mmCIF file of C-alpha atoms in Angstrom:
data_model
loop_
_atom_site.group_PDB
_atom_site.id
_atom_site.type_symbol
_atom_site.label_atom_id
_atom_site.label_comp_id
_atom_site.label_asym_id
_atom_site.label_seq_id
_atom_site.Cartn_x
_atom_site.Cartn_y
_atom_site.Cartn_z
ATOM 1 C CA SER Z 151 -11.917 7.940 -63.342
ATOM 2 C CA ALA Z 152 -11.056 11.587 -62.689
ATOM 3 C CA VAL Z 153 -12.755 13.499 -59.889
ATOM 4 C CA ILE Z 154 -14.514 16.530 -61.343
ATOM 5 C CA SER Z 155 -15.878 19.450 -59.356
ATOM 6 C CA GLN Z 156 -17.864 22.460 -60.475
ATOM 7 C CA LYS Z 157 -18.577 25.803 -58.857
ATOM 8 C CA PRO Z 158 -21.129 27.082 -58.193
ATOM 9 C CA SER Z 159 -23.472 24.118 -57.871
ATOM 10 C CA ARG Z 160 -26.430 26.404 -58.436
ATOM 11 C CA ASP Z 161 -27.204 30.074 -58.819
ATOM 12 C CA ILE Z 162 -30.099 32.400 -59.407
ATOM 13 C CA CYS Z 163 -29.189 35.384 -61.550
ATOM 14 C CA GLN Z 164 -30.830 38.490 -62.903
ATOM 15 C CA ARG Z 165 -31.440 39.061 -66.573
ATOM 16 C CA GLY Z 166 -28.576 40.861 -68.305
ATOM 17 C CA THR Z 167 -25.861 39.729 -65.904
ATOM 18 C CA SER Z 168 -23.110 37.164 -66.465
ATOM 19 C CA LEU Z 169 -22.069 34.061 -64.539
ATOM 20 C CA THR Z 170 -18.770 32.218 -64.686
ATOM 21 C CA ILE Z 171 -18.783 28.495 -63.947
ATOM 22 C CA GLN Z 172 -15.594 26.760 -62.923
ATOM 23 C CA CYS Z 173 -14.608 23.161 -63.607
ATOM 24 C CA GLN Z 174 -11.705 21.587 -61.733
ATOM 25 C CA VAL Z 175 -10.300 18.094 -62.341
ATOM 26 C CA ASP Z 176 -7.992 16.243 -59.978
ATOM 27 C CA SER Z 177 -5.720 15.034 -62.780
ATOM 28 C CA GLN Z 178 -4.549 16.265 -66.135
ATOM 29 C CA VAL Z 179 -6.998 15.456 -68.911
ATOM 30 C CA THR Z 180 -6.703 15.752 -72.633
ATOM 31 C CA MET Z 181 -10.230 16.790 -73.443
ATOM 32 C CA MET Z 182 -12.644 19.097 -71.646
ATOM 33 C CA PHE Z 183 -16.131 19.879 -72.846
ATOM 34 C CA TRP Z 184 -19.052 22.028 -71.800
ATOM 35 C CA TYR Z 185 -22.620 20.772 -72.190
ATOM 36 C CA ARG Z 186 -26.021 22.290 -71.570
ATOM 37 C CA GLN Z 187 -28.978 20.242 -70.394
ATOM 38 C CA GLN Z 188 -32.311 21.997 -70.470
ATOM 39 C CA PRO Z 189 -35.088 20.597 -68.256
ATOM 40 C CA GLY Z 190 -36.125 17.136 -69.389
ATOM 41 C CA GLN Z 191 -33.801 17.243 -72.368
ATOM 42 C CA SER Z 192 -30.663 15.543 -73.576
ATOM 43 C CA LEU Z 193 -27.113 16.795 -73.407
ATOM 44 C CA THR Z 194 -26.161 19.456 -75.936
ATOM 45 C CA LEU Z 195 -22.505 20.186 -76.530
ATOM 46 C CA ILE Z 196 -21.661 23.868 -76.289
ATOM 47 C CA ALA Z 197 -17.947 23.704 -77.021
ATOM 48 C CA THR Z 198 -14.683 21.872 -76.610
ATOM 49 C CA ALA Z 199 -12.294 23.716 -74.325
ATOM 50 C CA ASN Z 200 -8.831 23.616 -75.863
ATOM 51 C CA GLN Z 201 -5.817 24.133 -73.676
ATOM 52 C CA GLY Z 202 -3.815 27.124 -74.836
ATOM 53 C CA SER Z 203 -6.089 28.079 -77.713
ATOM 54 C CA GLU Z 204 -9.592 29.259 -78.460
ATOM 55 C CA ALA Z 205 -12.483 26.904 -77.744
ATOM 56 C CA THR Z 206 -14.230 25.074 -80.565
ATOM 57 C CA TYR Z 207 -17.923 25.962 -80.581
ATOM 58 C CA GLU Z 208 -20.805 23.889 -81.867
ATOM 59 C CA SER Z 209 -23.405 25.238 -84.230
ATOM 60 C CA GLY Z 210 -25.718 27.628 -82.449
ATOM 61 C CA PHE Z 211 -23.218 28.654 -79.779
ATOM 62 C CA VAL Z 212 -20.888 31.654 -80.060
ATOM 63 C CA ILE Z 213 -17.913 32.912 -78.153
ATOM 64 C CA ASP Z 214 -19.488 36.254 -77.290
ATOM 65 C CA LYS Z 215 -22.302 34.510 -75.445
ATOM 66 C CA PHE Z 216 -20.317 31.615 -73.960
ATOM 67 C CA PRO Z 217 -16.655 32.607 -73.549
ATOM 68 C CA ILE Z 218 -14.511 29.721 -72.355
ATOM 69 C CA SER Z 219 -11.083 29.603 -70.830
ATOM 70 C CA ARG Z 220 -8.754 26.658 -70.333
ATOM 71 C CA PRO Z 221 -5.486 27.849 -68.867
ATOM 72 C CA ASN Z 222 -4.153 24.358 -68.092
ATOM 73 C CA LEU Z 223 -4.970 20.643 -68.283
ATOM 74 C CA THR Z 224 -6.999 20.549 -65.044
ATOM 75 C CA PHE Z 225 -9.183 23.672 -65.146
ATOM 76 C CA SER Z 226 -11.706 25.426 -67.359
ATOM 77 C CA THR Z 227 -14.331 28.126 -67.041
ATOM 78 C CA LEU Z 228 -17.533 28.781 -68.953
ATOM 79 C CA THR Z 229 -19.161 32.208 -68.785
ATOM 80 C CA VAL Z 230 -22.809 32.675 -69.645
ATOM 81 C CA SER Z 231 -23.025 36.301 -70.737
ATOM 82 C CA ASN Z 232 -25.898 38.769 -70.859
ATOM 83 C CA MET Z 233 -28.235 36.140 -69.506
ATOM 84 C CA SER Z 234 -31.919 35.773 -70.314
ATOM 85 C CA PRO Z 235 -34.492 33.351 -68.860
ATOM 86 C CA GLU Z 236 -33.860 31.057 -71.866
ATOM 87 C CA ASP Z 237 -30.378 30.415 -70.460
ATOM 88 C CA SER Z 238 -31.888 28.706 -67.432
ATOM 89 C CA SER Z 239 -30.436 25.229 -67.604
ATOM 90 C CA ILE Z 240 -27.936 22.829 -66.122
ATOM 91 C CA TYR Z 241 -24.396 23.355 -67.363
ATOM 92 C CA LEU Z 242 -22.105 20.348 -67.209
ATOM 93 C CA CYS Z 243 -18.378 20.067 -67.556
ATOM 94 C CA SER Z 244 -17.131 16.811 -69.051
ATOM 95 C CA VAL Z 245 -13.654 15.395 -69.389
ATOM 96 C CA GLY Z 246 -12.262 12.711 -71.597
ATOM 97 C CA ASP Z 247 -9.178 10.878 -72.629
ATOM 98 C CA GLY Z 248 -8.887 11.140 -76.380
ATOM 99 C CA GLY Z 249 -7.219 7.759 -76.468
ATOM 100 C CA VAL Z 250 -9.968 5.666 -74.889
ATOM 101 C CA ASN Z 251 -12.932 7.915 -75.678
ATOM 102 C CA GLU Z 252 -14.562 7.630 -72.257
ATOM 103 C CA GLN Z 253 -16.155 10.820 -71.003
ATOM 104 C CA PHE Z 254 -17.086 11.637 -67.433
ATOM 105 C CA PHE Z 255 -19.259 14.431 -66.157
ATOM 106 C CA GLY Z 256 -18.999 16.947 -63.380
ATOM 107 C CA PRO Z 257 -21.924 17.430 -60.982
ATOM 108 C CA GLY Z 258 -23.357 20.301 -62.991
ATOM 109 C CA THR Z 259 -24.340 23.898 -62.282
ATOM 110 C CA ARG Z 260 -28.053 24.603 -62.097
ATOM 111 C CA LEU Z 261 -28.653 28.124 -63.383
ATOM 112 C CA THR Z 262 -31.910 30.000 -63.037
ATOM 113 C CA VAL Z 263 -32.267 33.373 -64.733
ATOM 114 C CA LEU Z 264 -35.064 35.650 -63.566
ATOM 115 C CA GLY M 237 -21.913 14.540 -88.715
ATOM 116 C CA GLU M 238 -23.107 11.776 -86.449
ATOM 117 C CA ASN M 239 -26.790 11.496 -85.568
ATOM 118 C CA VAL M 240 -28.068 9.223 -82.810
ATOM 119 C CA GLU M 241 -31.701 8.193 -82.504
ATOM 120 C CA GLN M 242 -32.972 6.603 -79.280
ATOM 121 C CA HIS M 243 -36.209 4.712 -78.587
ATOM 122 C CA PRO M 244 -38.426 4.606 -76.687
ATOM 123 C CA SER M 245 -38.538 8.001 -75.020
ATOM 124 C CA THR M 246 -40.334 6.517 -72.006
ATOM 125 C CA LEU M 247 -40.507 2.946 -70.748
ATOM 126 C CA SER M 248 -42.378 1.465 -67.813
ATOM 127 C CA VAL M 249 -41.728 -2.073 -66.623
ATOM 128 C CA GLN M 250 -42.739 -4.167 -63.663
ATOM 129 C CA GLU M 251 -40.057 -4.912 -61.141
ATOM 130 C CA GLY M 252 -38.255 -8.080 -62.135
ATOM 131 C CA ASP M 253 -39.013 -7.733 -65.833
ATOM 132 C CA SER M 254 -36.444 -6.836 -68.480
ATOM 133 C CA ALA M 255 -36.014 -3.463 -70.162
ATOM 134 C CA VAL M 256 -34.555 -2.832 -73.602
ATOM 135 C CA ILE M 257 -33.545 0.545 -75.017
ATOM 136 C CA LYS M 258 -32.467 0.858 -78.640
ATOM 137 C CA CYS M 259 -30.300 3.368 -80.469
ATOM 138 C CA THR M 260 -29.291 3.834 -84.078
ATOM 139 C CA TYR M 261 -26.411 5.869 -85.418
ATOM 140 C CA SER M 262 -25.637 7.294 -88.817
ATOM 141 C CA ASP M 263 -21.842 7.462 -89.114
ATOM 142 C CA SER M 264 -20.337 4.104 -90.066
ATOM 143 C CA ALA M 265 -16.985 5.341 -88.733
ATOM 144 C CA SER M 266 -18.333 5.449 -85.167
ATOM 145 C CA ASN M 267 -16.445 2.988 -83.004
ATOM 146 C CA TYR M 268 -17.370 3.632 -79.380
ATOM 147 C CA PHE M 269 -20.841 3.456 -77.848
ATOM 148 C CA PRO M 270 -21.360 4.291 -74.171
ATOM 149 C CA TRP M 271 -24.515 4.298 -72.091
ATOM 150 C CA TYR M 272 -25.149 6.779 -69.300
ATOM 151 C CA LYS M 273 -27.633 6.651 -66.433
ATOM 152 C CA GLN M 274 -28.872 9.921 -64.990
ATOM 153 C CA GLU M 275 -30.869 9.910 -61.787
ATOM 154 C CA LEU M 276 -32.964 12.913 -60.902
ATOM 155 C CA GLY M 277 -30.815 15.889 -59.990
ATOM 156 C CA LYS M 278 -27.555 14.046 -60.571
ATOM 157 C CA ARG M 279 -24.871 13.928 -63.196
ATOM 158 C CA PRO M 280 -24.888 11.350 -66.020
ATOM 159 C CA GLN M 281 -22.934 8.269 -64.971
ATOM 160 C CA LEU M 282 -21.222 5.937 -67.421
ATOM 161 C CA ILE M 283 -22.671 2.469 -66.779
ATOM 162 C CA ILE M 284 -21.426 0.392 -69.692
ATOM 163 C CA ASP M 285 -19.836 0.860 -73.070
ATOM 164 C CA ILE M 286 -18.975 -1.178 -76.141
ATOM 165 C CA ARG M 287 -16.433 -0.770 -78.883
ATOM 166 C CA SER M 288 -16.907 -1.675 -82.496
ATOM 167 C CA ASN M 289 -14.679 -4.741 -82.339
ATOM 168 C CA VAL M 290 -17.136 -6.652 -80.120
ATOM 169 C CA GLY M 291 -20.792 -7.560 -80.494
ATOM 170 C CA GLU M 292 -21.892 -7.885 -76.887
ATOM 171 C CA LYS M 293 -20.739 -6.923 -73.423
ATOM 172 C CA LYS M 294 -22.240 -7.821 -70.048
ATOM 173 C CA ASP M 295 -21.866 -6.444 -66.556
ATOM 174 C CA GLN M 296 -24.094 -8.214 -64.038
ATOM 175 C CA ARG M 297 -27.691 -7.265 -64.900
ATOM 176 C CA ILE M 298 -26.870 -4.954 -67.761
ATOM 177 C CA ALA M 299 -25.690 -5.814 -71.248
ATOM 178 C CA VAL M 300 -25.128 -3.958 -74.459
ATOM 179 C CA THR M 301 -25.269 -5.371 -77.978
ATOM 180 C CA LEU M 302 -23.932 -3.830 -81.157
ATOM 181 C CA ASN M 303 -24.864 -4.546 -84.754
ATOM 182 C CA LYS M 304 -22.395 -2.661 -86.925
ATOM 183 C CA THR M 305 -24.017 -3.691 -90.170
ATOM 184 C CA ALA M 306 -27.369 -2.285 -89.165
ATOM 185 C CA LYS M 307 -25.781 0.562 -87.194
ATOM 186 C CA HIS M 308 -27.725 -0.020 -84.042
ATOM 187 C CA PHE M 309 -26.947 -0.862 -80.449
ATOM 188 C CA SER M 310 -29.122 -1.724 -77.485
ATOM 189 C CA LEU M 311 -29.066 -1.670 -73.704
ATOM 190 C CA HIS M 312 -30.611 -4.618 -71.897
ATOM 191 C CA ILE M 313 -31.419 -4.532 -68.187
ATOM 192 C CA THR M 314 -32.603 -7.802 -66.642
ATOM 193 C CA GLU M 315 -34.375 -8.353 -63.323
ATOM 194 C CA THR M 316 -35.143 -4.659 -63.057
ATOM 195 C CA GLN M 317 -35.292 -3.034 -59.642
ATOM 196 C CA PRO M 318 -36.806 0.281 -58.521
ATOM 197 C CA GLU M 319 -33.329 1.792 -58.295
ATOM 198 C CA ASP M 320 -32.938 1.261 -62.046
ATOM 199 C CA SER M 321 -35.499 4.035 -62.528
ATOM 200 C CA ALA M 322 -33.657 6.901 -64.248
ATOM 201 C CA VAL M 323 -33.055 8.508 -67.618
ATOM 202 C CA TYR M 324 -30.715 6.531 -69.839
ATOM 203 C CA PHE M 325 -28.710 8.102 -72.662
ATOM 204 C CA CYS M 326 -26.907 6.332 -75.449
ATOM 205 C CA ALA M 327 -24.058 8.004 -77.296
ATOM 206 C CA ALA M 328 -21.713 7.427 -80.196
ATOM 207 C CA TYR M 329 -18.177 8.524 -80.894
ATOM 208 C CA SER M 330 -16.800 8.850 -84.417
ATOM 209 C CA GLY M 331 -13.216 9.961 -84.515
ATOM 210 C CA ASN M 332 -12.230 13.466 -83.569
ATOM 211 C CA THR M 333 -15.580 14.746 -82.367
ATOM 212 C CA PRO M 334 -16.972 14.515 -78.833
ATOM 213 C CA LEU M 335 -19.759 12.119 -77.980
ATOM 214 C CA VAL M 336 -23.102 12.610 -79.703
ATOM 215 C CA PHE M 337 -26.015 11.731 -77.414
ATOM 216 C CA GLY M 338 -29.438 10.317 -78.018
ATOM 217 C CA LYS M 339 -32.447 12.124 -76.602
ATOM 218 C CA GLY M 340 -32.774 9.810 -73.640
ATOM 219 C CA THR M 341 -35.187 7.194 -72.310
ATOM 220 C CA ARG M 342 -37.018 7.687 -69.039
ATOM 221 C CA LEU M 343 -37.256 4.250 -67.424
ATOM 222 C CA SER M 344 -39.737 3.674 -64.625
ATOM 223 C CA VAL M 345 -39.618 0.403 -62.711
ATOM 224 C CA ILE M 346 -42.883 -0.216 -60.926
ATOM 225 C CA ALA M 347 -42.679 -2.152 -57.695
#
């Protein structure tokens, strides 16, 4: 499976600021996704990061709040904008091969907003 | 869209006993069903998966069964060990959408 890294691994941010999370994969992948996992909860899909076009957002998530970039097949960023304490969560990058459906997760970014 | 229900939400077993976690899905077009294990503070790890053309798959102490007619699938862990303690997530894939996850089961294996 692909090796996935995320930066930063954790951060503590002030209300009203923004944080950009990076996801790097060691091989080209078809699909890249961003998930949020609130404490003790399941994995909620934020959006699918599409290479060369705008991300596809799930219900309840908007581009102004969670802008996403995917400049190539090995890299993506997720920005959490104008943060509030409710944004405190773990953000996970996930990659998949559309052909075999398997998805693998990065180590996650633990975000705390004060 | 797809909806995945997972039960139980918590499960405690004695070491050496078996554990069973069950999931149901709503979309009959779903054809891929993975299970993930997430230890505290770590990423979800794919531990086993099953596709809709088979009914059962085993890998050492873990097995997954699929009943397409009833639209449910289960994870079976035999001879449980303390290191099996974690949160387990089931998921379903139905075509062009990403995986849809269940809410998770917190398994505690008591030594």
